């Protein structure tokens, strides 16, 4: 019987051979990172999915290409009003789809730019980053980063102050559909409150939760349990699990943590604090609300960033 010679290179990687990559994460939300200072590496959706494959690729929840903003049409548009946003975070989900924003990703992105020697950011310094969700300013404290994520908004129209929910979510392990609130952080989120940690543990996220009505471009779904008591020393605490659009269940989601804090603060009413701790399976991130430019309330996300490896694609 003739033996078929074994392939030594995954087909999707062939045109990427020799490309350097890093692997990094923010509270367990992990990314393949590629520096493209000359704007020459087009990585298509199939290649992103192959690189992010956990069995046959490097493995990651998403892929981030670091490219000067001037090489992308979206970046050039941002440069008109924010010339300081020299670097653009070209983010893809693990299935190759685009998302407007990634909160853990932007922290890891800045850490990667530093590690590659592409920026010099002193402790306490700030860096403006172009993203498909607009320009985000990132402030460094050691190897932790705080990101001005900009304003939040409810996705579905209606009386914002009166509404407690605007959709229903069904997931394996939860007996009845649960009320939820859909919040945009540039990308879409639907936040479901559960009463007990045991319910959060019982929720199975191998398959995508069903959301009705679903936001126009799909949604990330966050399941959250408020701490008891909710507020301690002026800080609110919630525990969260997330099913991400274009990925599946992840260890953490920065924009999801912001959306979770928005929803829980809204449900808690006037006495709710502006500072939040969000516990996720991969660690802890901080969320703060503050008065931003133009009289809009902004959300700040803070947390660590880690680079674990660098290598070269075969
Ligand atoms: N994990 C990210 C969000 C990544 C994008 C998301 N899957 C989407 O499609 O919107 C984060 O940390 O914010």
PDB file of C-alpha atoms and ligand atoms in Angstrom:
ATOM      1  CA  UNK A   1       0.000   0.000   0.000  1.00  0.00           C
ATOM      2  CA  UNK A   2       1.377   3.411  -0.933  1.00  0.00           C
ATOM      3  CA  UNK A   3       1.886   5.735   1.998  1.00  0.00           C
ATOM      4  CA  UNK A   4       0.924   9.376   1.466  1.00  0.00           C
ATOM      5  CA  UNK A   5       3.869  11.587   2.478  1.00  0.00           C
ATOM      6  CA  UNK A   6       3.077  13.595   5.616  1.00  0.00           C
ATOM      7  CA  UNK A   7       2.743  17.352   5.162  1.00  0.00           C
ATOM      8  CA  UNK A   8       5.307  19.189   7.251  1.00  0.00           C
ATOM      9  CA  UNK A   9       3.618  22.583   7.009  1.00  0.00           C
ATOM     10  CA  UNK A  10      -0.034  23.473   7.583  1.00  0.00           C
ATOM     11  CA  UNK A  11      -1.358  24.735   4.196  1.00  0.00           C
ATOM     12  CA  UNK A  12      -2.689  27.950   5.718  1.00  0.00           C
ATOM     13  CA  UNK A  13       0.778  28.857   7.037  1.00  0.00           C
ATOM     14  CA  UNK A  14       2.713  28.430   3.779  1.00  0.00           C
ATOM     15  CA  UNK A  15       2.731  32.079   2.758  1.00  0.00           C
ATOM     16  CA  UNK A  16       3.503  33.134   6.334  1.00  0.00           C
ATOM     17  CA  UNK A  17       6.691  31.051   6.760  1.00  0.00           C
ATOM     18  CA  UNK A  18       9.479  32.913   8.540  1.00  0.00           C
ATOM     19  CA  UNK A  19       7.120  35.426  10.157  1.00  0.00           C
ATOM     20  CA  UNK A  20       7.927  36.218  13.797  1.00  0.00           C
ATOM     21  CA  UNK A  21       5.106  36.059  16.315  1.00  0.00           C
ATOM     22  CA  UNK A  22       4.558  36.439  20.044  1.00  0.00           C
ATOM     23  CA  UNK A  23       1.977  34.862  22.294  1.00  0.00           C
ATOM     24  CA  UNK A  24       0.492  36.971  25.076  1.00  0.00           C
ATOM     25  CA  UNK A  25      -2.513  37.250  27.331  1.00  0.00           C
ATOM     26  CA  UNK A  26      -4.463  39.589  29.588  1.00  0.00           C
ATOM     27  CA  UNK A  27      -6.113  37.680  32.473  1.00  0.00           C
ATOM     28  CA  UNK A  28      -6.065  34.519  30.354  1.00  0.00           C
ATOM     29  CA  UNK A  29      -7.631  36.071  27.225  1.00  0.00           C
ATOM     30  CA  UNK A  30      -4.842  35.019  24.850  1.00  0.00           C
ATOM     31  CA  UNK A  31      -3.608  36.342  21.536  1.00  0.00           C
ATOM     32  CA  UNK A  32      -1.162  35.644  18.742  1.00  0.00           C
ATOM     33  CA  UNK A  33       0.671  38.927  18.076  1.00  0.00           C
ATOM     34  CA  UNK A  34       2.415  39.906  14.857  1.00  0.00           C
ATOM     35  CA  UNK A  35       4.467  43.070  14.332  1.00  0.00           C
ATOM     36  CA  UNK A  36       4.023  44.556  10.869  1.00  0.00           C
ATOM     37  CA  UNK A  37       5.887  47.903  10.990  1.00  0.00           C
ATOM     38  CA  UNK A  38       5.980  48.133   7.162  1.00  0.00           C
ATOM     39  CA  UNK A  39       2.307  47.223   6.653  1.00  0.00           C
ATOM     40  CA  UNK A  40       3.106  44.283   4.337  1.00  0.00           C
ATOM     41  CA  UNK A  41       1.455  41.270   6.023  1.00  0.00           C
ATOM     42  CA  UNK A  42      -2.090  40.628   4.926  1.00  0.00           C
ATOM     43  CA  UNK A  43      -3.311  37.715   7.050  1.00  0.00           C
ATOM     44  CA  UNK A  44      -6.642  36.434   5.760  1.00  0.00           C
ATOM     45  CA  UNK A  45      -9.487  35.046   7.884  1.00  0.00           C
ATOM     46  CA  UNK A  46      -8.512  31.427   7.135  1.00  0.00           C
ATOM     47  CA  UNK A  47      -4.914  32.068   8.195  1.00  0.00           C
ATOM     48  CA  UNK A  48      -6.075  33.786  11.409  1.00  0.00           C
ATOM     49  CA  UNK A  49      -8.268  30.772  12.233  1.00  0.00           C
ATOM     50  CA  UNK A  50      -5.381  28.377  11.478  1.00  0.00           C
ATOM     51  CA  UNK A  51      -2.931  30.338  13.663  1.00  0.00           C
ATOM     52  CA  UNK A  52      -5.455  30.539  16.526  1.00  0.00           C
ATOM     53  CA  UNK A  53      -6.305  26.801  16.318  1.00  0.00           C
ATOM     54  CA  UNK A  54      -5.367  25.251  19.679  1.00  0.00           C
ATOM     55  CA  UNK A  55      -4.471  21.837  18.222  1.00  0.00           C
ATOM     56  CA  UNK A  56      -2.911  22.555  14.845  1.00  0.00           C
ATOM     57  CA  UNK A  57      -1.780  26.176  15.261  1.00  0.00           C
ATOM     58  CA  UNK A  58      -0.254  28.406  17.953  1.00  0.00           C
ATOM     59  CA  UNK A  59      -3.573  28.772  19.735  1.00  0.00           C
ATOM     60  CA  UNK A  60      -5.325  31.939  20.825  1.00  0.00           C
ATOM     61  CA  UNK A  61      -8.680  33.637  21.355  1.00  0.00           C
ATOM     62  CA  UNK A  62      -7.668  36.132  18.691  1.00  0.00           C
ATOM     63  CA  UNK A  63      -4.877  37.517  16.536  1.00  0.00           C
ATOM     64  CA  UNK A  64      -3.507  41.048  16.771  1.00  0.00           C
ATOM     65  CA  UNK A  65      -1.402  42.664  14.047  1.00  0.00           C
ATOM     66  CA  UNK A  66       0.553  45.766  15.113  1.00  0.00           C
ATOM     67  CA  UNK A  67       0.641  48.050  12.089  1.00  0.00           C
ATOM     68  CA  UNK A  68       1.212  51.808  11.705  1.00  0.00           C
ATOM     69  CA  UNK A  69      -2.179  53.517  11.324  1.00  0.00           C
ATOM     70  CA  UNK A  70      -1.090  55.135   8.048  1.00  0.00           C
ATOM     71  CA  UNK A  71      -1.160  51.750   6.260  1.00  0.00           C
ATOM     72  CA  UNK A  72      -4.897  51.129   6.885  1.00  0.00           C
ATOM     73  CA  UNK A  73      -7.799  53.188   5.550  1.00  0.00           C
ATOM     74  CA  UNK A  74      -9.475  53.008   9.016  1.00  0.00           C
ATOM     75  CA  UNK A  75      -6.199  54.192  10.555  1.00  0.00           C
ATOM     76  CA  UNK A  76      -5.724  57.087   8.122  1.00  0.00           C
ATOM     77  CA  UNK A  77      -9.204  58.319   9.003  1.00  0.00           C
ATOM     78  CA  UNK A  78      -8.349  58.321  12.729  1.00  0.00           C
ATOM     79  CA  UNK A  79      -5.059  60.145  12.076  1.00  0.00           C
ATOM     80  CA  UNK A  80      -6.994  63.158  10.701  1.00  0.00           C
ATOM     81  CA  UNK A  81      -8.296  64.029  14.188  1.00  0.00           C
ATOM     82  CA  UNK A  82      -5.739  62.086  16.309  1.00  0.00           C
ATOM     83  CA  UNK A  83      -2.296  62.297  14.656  1.00  0.00           C
ATOM     84  CA  UNK A  84      -0.767  60.885  17.856  1.00  0.00           C
ATOM     85  CA  UNK A  85      -2.426  57.470  17.234  1.00  0.00           C
ATOM     86  CA  UNK A  86       0.586  56.209  15.302  1.00  0.00           C
ATOM     87  CA  UNK A  87      -0.054  52.479  15.917  1.00  0.00           C
ATOM     88  CA  UNK A  88      -3.213  50.570  14.995  1.00  0.00           C
ATOM     89  CA  UNK A  89      -4.454  47.403  16.708  1.00  0.00           C
ATOM     90  CA  UNK A  90      -5.667  45.234  13.804  1.00  0.00           C
ATOM     91  CA  UNK A  91      -7.682  42.719  15.893  1.00  0.00           C
ATOM     92  CA  UNK A  92      -9.354  39.515  14.672  1.00  0.00           C
ATOM     93  CA  UNK A  93     -11.365  36.962  16.630  1.00  0.00           C
ATOM     94  CA  UNK A  94     -10.116  33.367  16.641  1.00  0.00           C
ATOM     95  CA  UNK A  95     -12.520  32.420  13.824  1.00  0.00           C
ATOM     96  CA  UNK A  96     -11.026  35.169  11.622  1.00  0.00           C
ATOM     97  CA  UNK A  97     -13.920  37.643  12.024  1.00  0.00           C
ATOM     98  CA  UNK A  98     -13.313  41.325  12.779  1.00  0.00           C
ATOM     99  CA  UNK A  99     -14.351  43.053  15.979  1.00  0.00           C
ATOM    100  CA  UNK A 100     -14.424  46.753  16.672  1.00  0.00           C
ATOM    101  CA  UNK A 101     -12.599  46.486  19.981  1.00  0.00           C
ATOM    102  CA  UNK A 102     -10.796  44.204  22.421  1.00  0.00           C
ATOM    103  CA  UNK A 103     -10.148  45.557  25.924  1.00  0.00           C
ATOM    104  CA  UNK A 104      -7.707  42.877  27.089  1.00  0.00           C
ATOM    105  CA  UNK A 105      -6.146  42.932  23.638  1.00  0.00           C
ATOM    106  CA  UNK A 106      -5.301  46.645  23.694  1.00  0.00           C
ATOM    107  CA  UNK A 107      -3.369  46.242  26.974  1.00  0.00           C
ATOM    108  CA  UNK A 108      -1.455  43.260  25.585  1.00  0.00           C
ATOM    109  CA  UNK A 109      -0.919  45.202  22.347  1.00  0.00           C
ATOM    110  CA  UNK A 110       0.844  48.072  24.149  1.00  0.00           C
ATOM    111  CA  UNK A 111       2.919  45.598  26.188  1.00  0.00           C
ATOM    112  CA  UNK A 112       3.911  43.890  22.901  1.00  0.00           C
ATOM    113  CA  UNK A 113       4.886  47.216  21.260  1.00  0.00           C
ATOM    114  CA  UNK A 114       7.162  47.848  24.253  1.00  0.00           C
ATOM    115  CA  UNK A 115       8.637  44.330  24.208  1.00  0.00           C
ATOM    116  CA  UNK A 116       9.390  44.645  20.475  1.00  0.00           C
ATOM    117  CA  UNK A 117      11.067  48.037  21.017  1.00  0.00           C
ATOM    118  CA  UNK A 118       8.499  49.709  18.759  1.00  0.00           C
ATOM    119  CA  UNK A 119       7.530  52.294  21.394  1.00  0.00           C
ATOM    120  CA  UNK A 120       9.209  53.746  24.438  1.00  0.00           C
ATOM    121  CA  UNK A 121       6.552  54.159  27.117  1.00  0.00           C
ATOM    122  CA  UNK A 122       7.860  55.203  30.550  1.00  0.00           C
ATOM    123  CA  UNK A 123       6.041  54.189  33.717  1.00  0.00           C
ATOM    124  CA  UNK A 124       3.070  56.569  34.058  1.00  0.00           C
ATOM    125  CA  UNK A 125       3.222  57.452  30.354  1.00  0.00           C
ATOM    126  CA  UNK A 126       0.231  57.424  27.985  1.00  0.00           C
ATOM    127  CA  UNK A 127      -0.049  56.082  24.426  1.00  0.00           C
ATOM    128  CA  UNK A 128      -2.888  56.630  21.928  1.00  0.00           C
ATOM    129  CA  UNK A 129      -3.810  53.502  19.927  1.00  0.00           C
ATOM    130  CA  UNK A 130      -5.983  53.362  16.816  1.00  0.00           C
ATOM    131  CA  UNK A 131      -8.667  50.648  16.814  1.00  0.00           C
ATOM    132  CA  UNK A 132     -11.785  49.968  14.736  1.00  0.00           C
ATOM    133  CA  UNK A 133     -13.684  51.289  17.782  1.00  0.00           C
ATOM    134  CA  UNK A 134     -11.833  54.632  17.711  1.00  0.00           C
ATOM    135  CA  UNK A 135      -8.696  55.933  19.446  1.00  0.00           C
ATOM    136  CA  UNK A 136      -8.021  54.506  22.945  1.00  0.00           C
ATOM    137  CA  UNK A 137      -5.528  56.069  25.350  1.00  0.00           C
ATOM    138  CA  UNK A 138      -3.548  53.554  27.414  1.00  0.00           C
ATOM    139  CA  UNK A 139      -1.648  54.539  30.574  1.00  0.00           C
ATOM    140  CA  UNK A 140       1.129  52.257  31.840  1.00  0.00           C
ATOM    141  CA  UNK A 141       1.818  51.380  35.500  1.00  0.00           C
ATOM    142  CA  UNK A 142       4.592  48.761  35.500  1.00  0.00           C
ATOM    143  CA  UNK A 143       3.229  45.852  33.479  1.00  0.00           C
ATOM    144  CA  UNK A 144      -0.393  46.875  34.111  1.00  0.00           C
ATOM    145  CA  UNK A 145      -2.340  49.200  31.872  1.00  0.00           C
ATOM    146  CA  UNK A 146      -5.436  51.411  32.244  1.00  0.00           C
ATOM    147  CA  UNK A 147      -7.396  52.083  29.051  1.00  0.00           C
ATOM    148  CA  UNK A 148      -9.866  54.900  28.434  1.00  0.00           C
ATOM    149  CA  UNK A 149     -12.452  52.800  26.589  1.00  0.00           C
ATOM    150  CA  UNK A 150     -14.613  55.821  25.750  1.00  0.00           C
ATOM    151  CA  UNK A 151     -18.372  56.098  26.300  1.00  0.00           C
ATOM    152  CA  UNK A 152     -20.794  53.175  26.635  1.00  0.00           C
ATOM    153  CA  UNK A 153     -24.353  53.062  25.289  1.00  0.00           C
ATOM    154  CA  UNK A 154     -27.423  50.837  25.372  1.00  0.00           C
ATOM    155  CA  UNK A 155     -27.801  48.965  22.072  1.00  0.00           C
ATOM    156  CA  UNK A 156     -31.587  48.928  21.897  1.00  0.00           C
ATOM    157  CA  UNK A 157     -33.468  52.239  21.930  1.00  0.00           C
ATOM    158  CA  UNK A 158     -35.983  52.940  24.688  1.00  0.00           C
ATOM    159  CA  UNK A 159     -36.324  54.740  27.971  1.00  0.00           C
ATOM    160  CA  UNK A 160     -32.825  54.118  29.294  1.00  0.00           C
ATOM    161  CA  UNK A 161     -33.551  55.123  32.868  1.00  0.00           C
ATOM    162  CA  UNK A 162     -36.662  52.970  33.128  1.00  0.00           C
ATOM    163  CA  UNK A 163     -35.569  49.821  31.407  1.00  0.00           C
ATOM    164  CA  UNK A 164     -34.155  46.927  33.408  1.00  0.00           C
ATOM    165  CA  UNK A 165     -33.891  44.478  30.512  1.00  0.00           C
ATOM    166  CA  UNK A 166     -34.339  44.449  26.761  1.00  0.00           C
ATOM    167  CA  UNK A 167     -33.740  40.840  25.754  1.00  0.00           C
ATOM    168  CA  UNK A 168     -33.976  37.236  26.914  1.00  0.00           C
ATOM    169  CA  UNK A 169     -31.072  34.791  26.973  1.00  0.00           C
ATOM    170  CA  UNK A 170     -31.244  31.004  26.922  1.00  0.00           C
ATOM    171  CA  UNK A 171     -28.177  28.868  27.692  1.00  0.00           C
ATOM    172  CA  UNK A 172     -27.545  25.175  28.369  1.00  0.00           C
ATOM    173  CA  UNK A 173     -27.718  24.545  32.104  1.00  0.00           C
ATOM    174  CA  UNK A 174     -30.138  27.409  32.827  1.00  0.00           C
ATOM    175  CA  UNK A 175     -33.693  26.174  33.179  1.00  0.00           C
ATOM    176  CA  UNK A 176     -35.598  29.231  31.956  1.00  0.00           C
ATOM    177  CA  UNK A 177     -34.700  32.175  29.680  1.00  0.00           C
ATOM    178  CA  UNK A 178     -33.118  35.039  31.665  1.00  0.00           C
ATOM    179  CA  UNK A 179     -33.661  38.795  31.283  1.00  0.00           C
ATOM    180  CA  UNK A 180     -30.661  40.673  29.919  1.00  0.00           C
ATOM    181  CA  UNK A 181     -29.466  44.138  28.905  1.00  0.00           C
ATOM    182  CA  UNK A 182     -27.495  44.824  25.712  1.00  0.00           C
ATOM    183  CA  UNK A 183     -24.653  47.354  25.983  1.00  0.00           C
ATOM    184  CA  UNK A 184     -22.206  48.614  23.366  1.00  0.00           C
ATOM    185  CA  UNK A 185     -18.575  49.237  24.267  1.00  0.00           C
ATOM    186  CA  UNK A 186     -17.881  49.844  20.584  1.00  0.00           C
ATOM    187  CA  UNK A 187     -18.531  46.102  20.234  1.00  0.00           C
ATOM    188  CA  UNK A 188     -21.819  44.453  21.295  1.00  0.00           C
ATOM    189  CA  UNK A 189     -22.506  42.767  24.646  1.00  0.00           C
ATOM    190  CA  UNK A 190     -25.567  41.239  26.269  1.00  0.00           C
ATOM    191  CA  UNK A 191     -25.358  41.023  30.067  1.00  0.00           C
ATOM    192  CA  UNK A 192     -27.382  38.449  32.022  1.00  0.00           C
ATOM    193  CA  UNK A 193     -27.610  38.663  35.831  1.00  0.00           C
ATOM    194  CA  UNK A 194     -27.707  35.392  37.784  1.00  0.00           C
ATOM    195  CA  UNK A 195     -28.516  35.210  41.483  1.00  0.00           C
ATOM    196  CA  UNK A 196     -26.020  32.566  42.635  1.00  0.00           C
ATOM    197  CA  UNK A 197     -22.457  31.457  41.861  1.00  0.00           C
ATOM    198  CA  UNK A 198     -23.832  27.884  41.638  1.00  0.00           C
ATOM    199  CA  UNK A 199     -25.990  28.998  38.675  1.00  0.00           C
ATOM    200  CA  UNK A 200     -22.939  30.559  37.027  1.00  0.00           C
ATOM    201  CA  UNK A 201     -21.038  27.278  37.435  1.00  0.00           C
ATOM    202  CA  UNK A 202     -23.984  25.272  36.080  1.00  0.00           C
ATOM    203  CA  UNK A 203     -24.190  27.393  32.893  1.00  0.00           C
ATOM    204  CA  UNK A 204     -22.633  25.528  29.963  1.00  0.00           C
ATOM    205  CA  UNK A 205     -20.979  27.707  27.340  1.00  0.00           C
ATOM    206  CA  UNK A 206     -19.685  25.112  24.847  1.00  0.00           C
ATOM    207  CA  UNK A 207     -22.465  26.273  22.558  1.00  0.00           C
ATOM    208  CA  UNK A 208     -23.458  29.890  21.998  1.00  0.00           C
ATOM    209  CA  UNK A 209     -26.273  31.217  24.222  1.00  0.00           C
ATOM    210  CA  UNK A 210     -29.449  32.203  22.338  1.00  0.00           C
ATOM    211  CA  UNK A 211     -30.260  35.928  22.588  1.00  0.00           C
ATOM    212  CA  UNK A 212     -33.671  37.352  21.630  1.00  0.00           C
ATOM    213  CA  UNK A 213     -33.635  39.916  20.110  1.00  0.00           C
ATOM    214  CA  UNK A 214     -30.015  39.628  19.073  1.00  0.00           C
ATOM    215  CA  UNK A 215     -28.144  42.870  18.264  1.00  0.00           C
ATOM    216  CA  UNK A 216     -27.657  43.506  14.524  1.00  0.00           C
ATOM    217  CA  UNK A 217     -24.058  42.237  14.326  1.00  0.00           C
ATOM    218  CA  UNK A 218     -24.342  39.437  16.874  1.00  0.00           C
ATOM    219  CA  UNK A 219     -23.224  39.769  20.475  1.00  0.00           C
ATOM    220  CA  UNK A 220     -20.834  38.671  23.207  1.00  0.00           C
ATOM    221  CA  UNK A 221     -22.803  37.316  26.194  1.00  0.00           C
ATOM    222  CA  UNK A 222     -21.745  37.934  29.813  1.00  0.00           C
ATOM    223  CA  UNK A 223     -23.246  36.003  32.748  1.00  0.00           C
ATOM    224  CA  UNK A 224     -22.705  37.932  35.986  1.00  0.00           C
ATOM    225  CA  UNK A 225     -23.306  37.333  39.689  1.00  0.00           C
ATOM    226  CA  UNK A 226     -23.243  40.394  41.979  1.00  0.00           C
ATOM    227  CA  UNK A 227     -21.233  39.969  45.206  1.00  0.00           C
ATOM    228  CA  UNK A 228     -23.034  39.858  48.516  1.00  0.00           C
ATOM    229  CA  UNK A 229     -22.768  42.619  49.754  1.00  0.00           C
ATOM    230  CA  UNK A 230     -22.423  44.258  46.333  1.00  0.00           C
ATOM    231  CA  UNK A 231     -20.267  47.140  47.575  1.00  0.00           C
ATOM    232  CA  UNK A 232     -17.322  46.957  49.966  1.00  0.00           C
ATOM    233  CA  UNK A 233     -15.098  49.971  50.754  1.00  0.00           C
ATOM    234  CA  UNK A 234     -16.716  51.898  47.893  1.00  0.00           C
ATOM    235  CA  UNK A 235     -15.946  49.221  45.278  1.00  0.00           C
ATOM    236  CA  UNK A 236     -18.609  47.037  43.665  1.00  0.00           C
ATOM    237  CA  UNK A 237     -17.722  43.426  42.880  1.00  0.00           C
ATOM    238  CA  UNK A 238     -19.150  41.020  40.311  1.00  0.00           C
ATOM    239  CA  UNK A 239     -18.132  37.579  39.062  1.00  0.00           C
ATOM    240  CA  UNK A 240     -18.452  36.955  35.325  1.00  0.00           C
ATOM    241  CA  UNK A 241     -18.208  34.258  32.666  1.00  0.00           C
ATOM    242  CA  UNK A 242     -18.380  35.133  28.999  1.00  0.00           C
ATOM    243  CA  UNK A 243     -19.165  33.559  25.650  1.00  0.00           C
ATOM    244  CA  UNK A 244     -17.450  35.676  23.002  1.00  0.00           C
ATOM    245  CA  UNK A 245     -18.686  36.282  19.494  1.00  0.00           C
ATOM    246  CA  UNK A 246     -16.255  34.680  17.048  1.00  0.00           C
ATOM    247  CA  UNK A 247     -14.434  32.726  19.770  1.00  0.00           C
ATOM    248  CA  UNK A 248     -16.506  30.765  22.332  1.00  0.00           C
ATOM    249  CA  UNK A 249     -16.025  30.783  26.097  1.00  0.00           C
ATOM    250  CA  UNK A 250     -12.884  32.711  27.092  1.00  0.00           C
ATOM    251  CA  UNK A 251     -11.060  33.205  30.393  1.00  0.00           C
ATOM    252  CA  UNK A 252     -11.735  36.947  30.315  1.00  0.00           C
ATOM    253  CA  UNK A 253     -13.168  39.759  28.198  1.00  0.00           C
ATOM    254  CA  UNK A 254     -12.213  43.366  28.905  1.00  0.00           C
ATOM    255  CA  UNK A 255     -15.012  45.028  26.960  1.00  0.00           C
ATOM    256  CA  UNK A 256     -17.343  42.416  28.510  1.00  0.00           C
ATOM    257  CA  UNK A 257     -16.195  43.388  32.018  1.00  0.00           C
ATOM    258  CA  UNK A 258     -16.977  47.039  31.190  1.00  0.00           C
ATOM    259  CA  UNK A 259     -20.438  46.100  29.865  1.00  0.00           C
ATOM    260  CA  UNK A 260     -21.070  43.957  32.958  1.00  0.00           C
ATOM    261  CA  UNK A 261     -20.210  46.898  35.253  1.00  0.00           C
ATOM    262  CA  UNK A 262     -22.484  49.198  33.182  1.00  0.00           C
ATOM    263  CA  UNK A 263     -25.429  46.792  33.536  1.00  0.00           C
ATOM    264  CA  UNK A 264     -24.940  45.953  37.219  1.00  0.00           C
ATOM    265  CA  UNK A 265     -24.516  49.634  38.134  1.00  0.00           C
ATOM    266  CA  UNK A 266     -27.686  50.430  36.155  1.00  0.00           C
ATOM    267  CA  UNK A 267     -29.624  47.673  37.948  1.00  0.00           C
ATOM    268  CA  UNK A 268     -28.253  48.703  41.361  1.00  0.00           C
ATOM    269  CA  UNK A 269     -29.574  52.272  40.994  1.00  0.00           C
ATOM    270  CA  UNK A 270     -28.464  55.664  42.260  1.00  0.00           C
ATOM    271  CA  UNK A 271     -26.328  54.440  45.170  1.00  0.00           C
ATOM    272  CA  UNK A 272     -24.093  52.236  43.012  1.00  0.00           C
ATOM    273  CA  UNK A 273     -20.376  53.132  43.020  1.00  0.00           C
ATOM    274  CA  UNK A 274     -18.211  54.204  40.063  1.00  0.00           C
ATOM    275  CA  UNK A 275     -15.416  51.710  40.839  1.00  0.00           C
ATOM    276  CA  UNK A 276     -15.804  47.994  40.110  1.00  0.00           C
ATOM    277  CA  UNK A 277     -13.822  44.815  40.421  1.00  0.00           C
ATOM    278  CA  UNK A 278     -14.763  42.148  37.894  1.00  0.00           C
ATOM    279  CA  UNK A 279     -13.663  38.589  38.748  1.00  0.00           C
ATOM    280  CA  UNK A 280     -13.260  36.402  35.668  1.00  0.00           C
ATOM    281  CA  UNK A 281     -11.981  32.813  35.372  1.00  0.00           C
ATOM    282  CA  UNK A 282      -8.549  34.166  34.294  1.00  0.00           C
ATOM    283  CA  UNK A 283      -8.090  36.794  37.033  1.00  0.00           C
ATOM    284  CA  UNK A 284      -9.378  40.229  37.994  1.00  0.00           C
ATOM    285  CA  UNK A 285      -9.860  43.449  36.011  1.00  0.00           C
ATOM    286  CA  UNK A 286     -10.874  46.895  37.248  1.00  0.00           C
ATOM    287  CA  UNK A 287     -13.565  49.114  35.744  1.00  0.00           C
ATOM    288  CA  UNK A 288     -14.151  52.797  36.587  1.00  0.00           C
ATOM    289  CA  UNK A 289     -16.622  55.375  35.338  1.00  0.00           C
ATOM    290  CA  UNK A 290     -15.477  58.970  34.943  1.00  0.00           C
ATOM    291  CA  UNK A 291     -16.510  62.202  33.236  1.00  0.00           C
ATOM    292  CA  UNK A 292     -14.818  62.174  29.837  1.00  0.00           C
ATOM    293  CA  UNK A 293     -14.414  64.736  27.080  1.00  0.00           C
ATOM    294  CA  UNK A 294     -17.557  66.371  25.694  1.00  0.00           C
ATOM    295  CA  UNK A 295     -19.598  65.723  28.843  1.00  0.00           C
ATOM    296  CA  UNK A 296     -19.895  61.990  28.089  1.00  0.00           C
ATOM    297  CA  UNK A 297     -19.340  59.390  30.773  1.00  0.00           C
ATOM    298  CA  UNK A 298     -16.319  57.229  29.897  1.00  0.00           C
ATOM    299  CA  UNK A 299     -15.302  53.765  31.106  1.00  0.00           C
ATOM    300  CA  UNK A 300     -11.756  52.904  32.188  1.00  0.00           C
ATOM    301  CA  UNK A 301     -10.543  49.291  32.080  1.00  0.00           C
ATOM    302  CA  UNK A 302      -7.403  48.272  33.983  1.00  0.00           C
ATOM    303  CA  UNK A 303      -5.469  45.039  34.294  1.00  0.00           C
ATOM    304  CA  UNK A 304      -2.260  43.178  33.534  1.00  0.00           C
ATOM    305  CA  UNK A 305      -0.623  42.165  30.265  1.00  0.00           C
ATOM    306  CA  UNK A 306       1.852  39.326  29.756  1.00  0.00           C
ATOM    307  CA  UNK A 307       3.993  38.098  26.837  1.00  0.00           C
ATOM    308  CA  UNK A 308       4.718  34.385  27.295  1.00  0.00           C
ATOM    309  CA  UNK A 309       6.643  33.398  24.171  1.00  0.00           C
ATOM    310  CA  UNK A 310       8.066  34.520  20.863  1.00  0.00           C
ATOM    311  CA  UNK A 311       8.827  32.339  17.844  1.00  0.00           C
ATOM    312  CA  UNK A 312       8.967  32.020  14.074  1.00  0.00           C
ATOM    313  CA  UNK A 313       6.331  30.389  11.872  1.00  0.00           C
ATOM    314  CA  UNK A 314       7.623  27.373  10.009  1.00  0.00           C
TER     315      UNK A 314
HETATM  316  N1  LIG B   1     -11.890  39.583  24.477  1.00  0.00           N
HETATM  317  C1  LIG B   1     -12.066  40.901  23.999  1.00  0.00           C
HETATM  318  C2  LIG B   1     -13.208  41.122  23.050  1.00  0.00           C
HETATM  319  C3  LIG B   1     -12.886  40.505  21.691  1.00  0.00           C
HETATM  320  C4  LIG B   1     -13.916  40.800  20.612  1.00  0.00           C
HETATM  321  C5  LIG B   1     -15.206  40.071  20.780  1.00  0.00           C
HETATM  322  N2  LIG B   1     -15.077  38.646  20.668  1.00  0.00           N
HETATM  323  C6  LIG B   1     -16.208  40.598  19.729  1.00  0.00           C
HETATM  324  O1  LIG B   1     -16.426  39.920  18.701  1.00  0.00           O
HETATM  325  O2  LIG B   1     -16.721  41.699  19.913  1.00  0.00           O
HETATM  326  C7  LIG B   1     -11.970  41.936  25.106  1.00  0.00           C
HETATM  327  O3  LIG B   1     -11.121  41.746  25.990  1.00  0.00           O
HETATM  328  O4  LIG B   1     -12.649  42.954  25.054  1.00  0.00           O
END
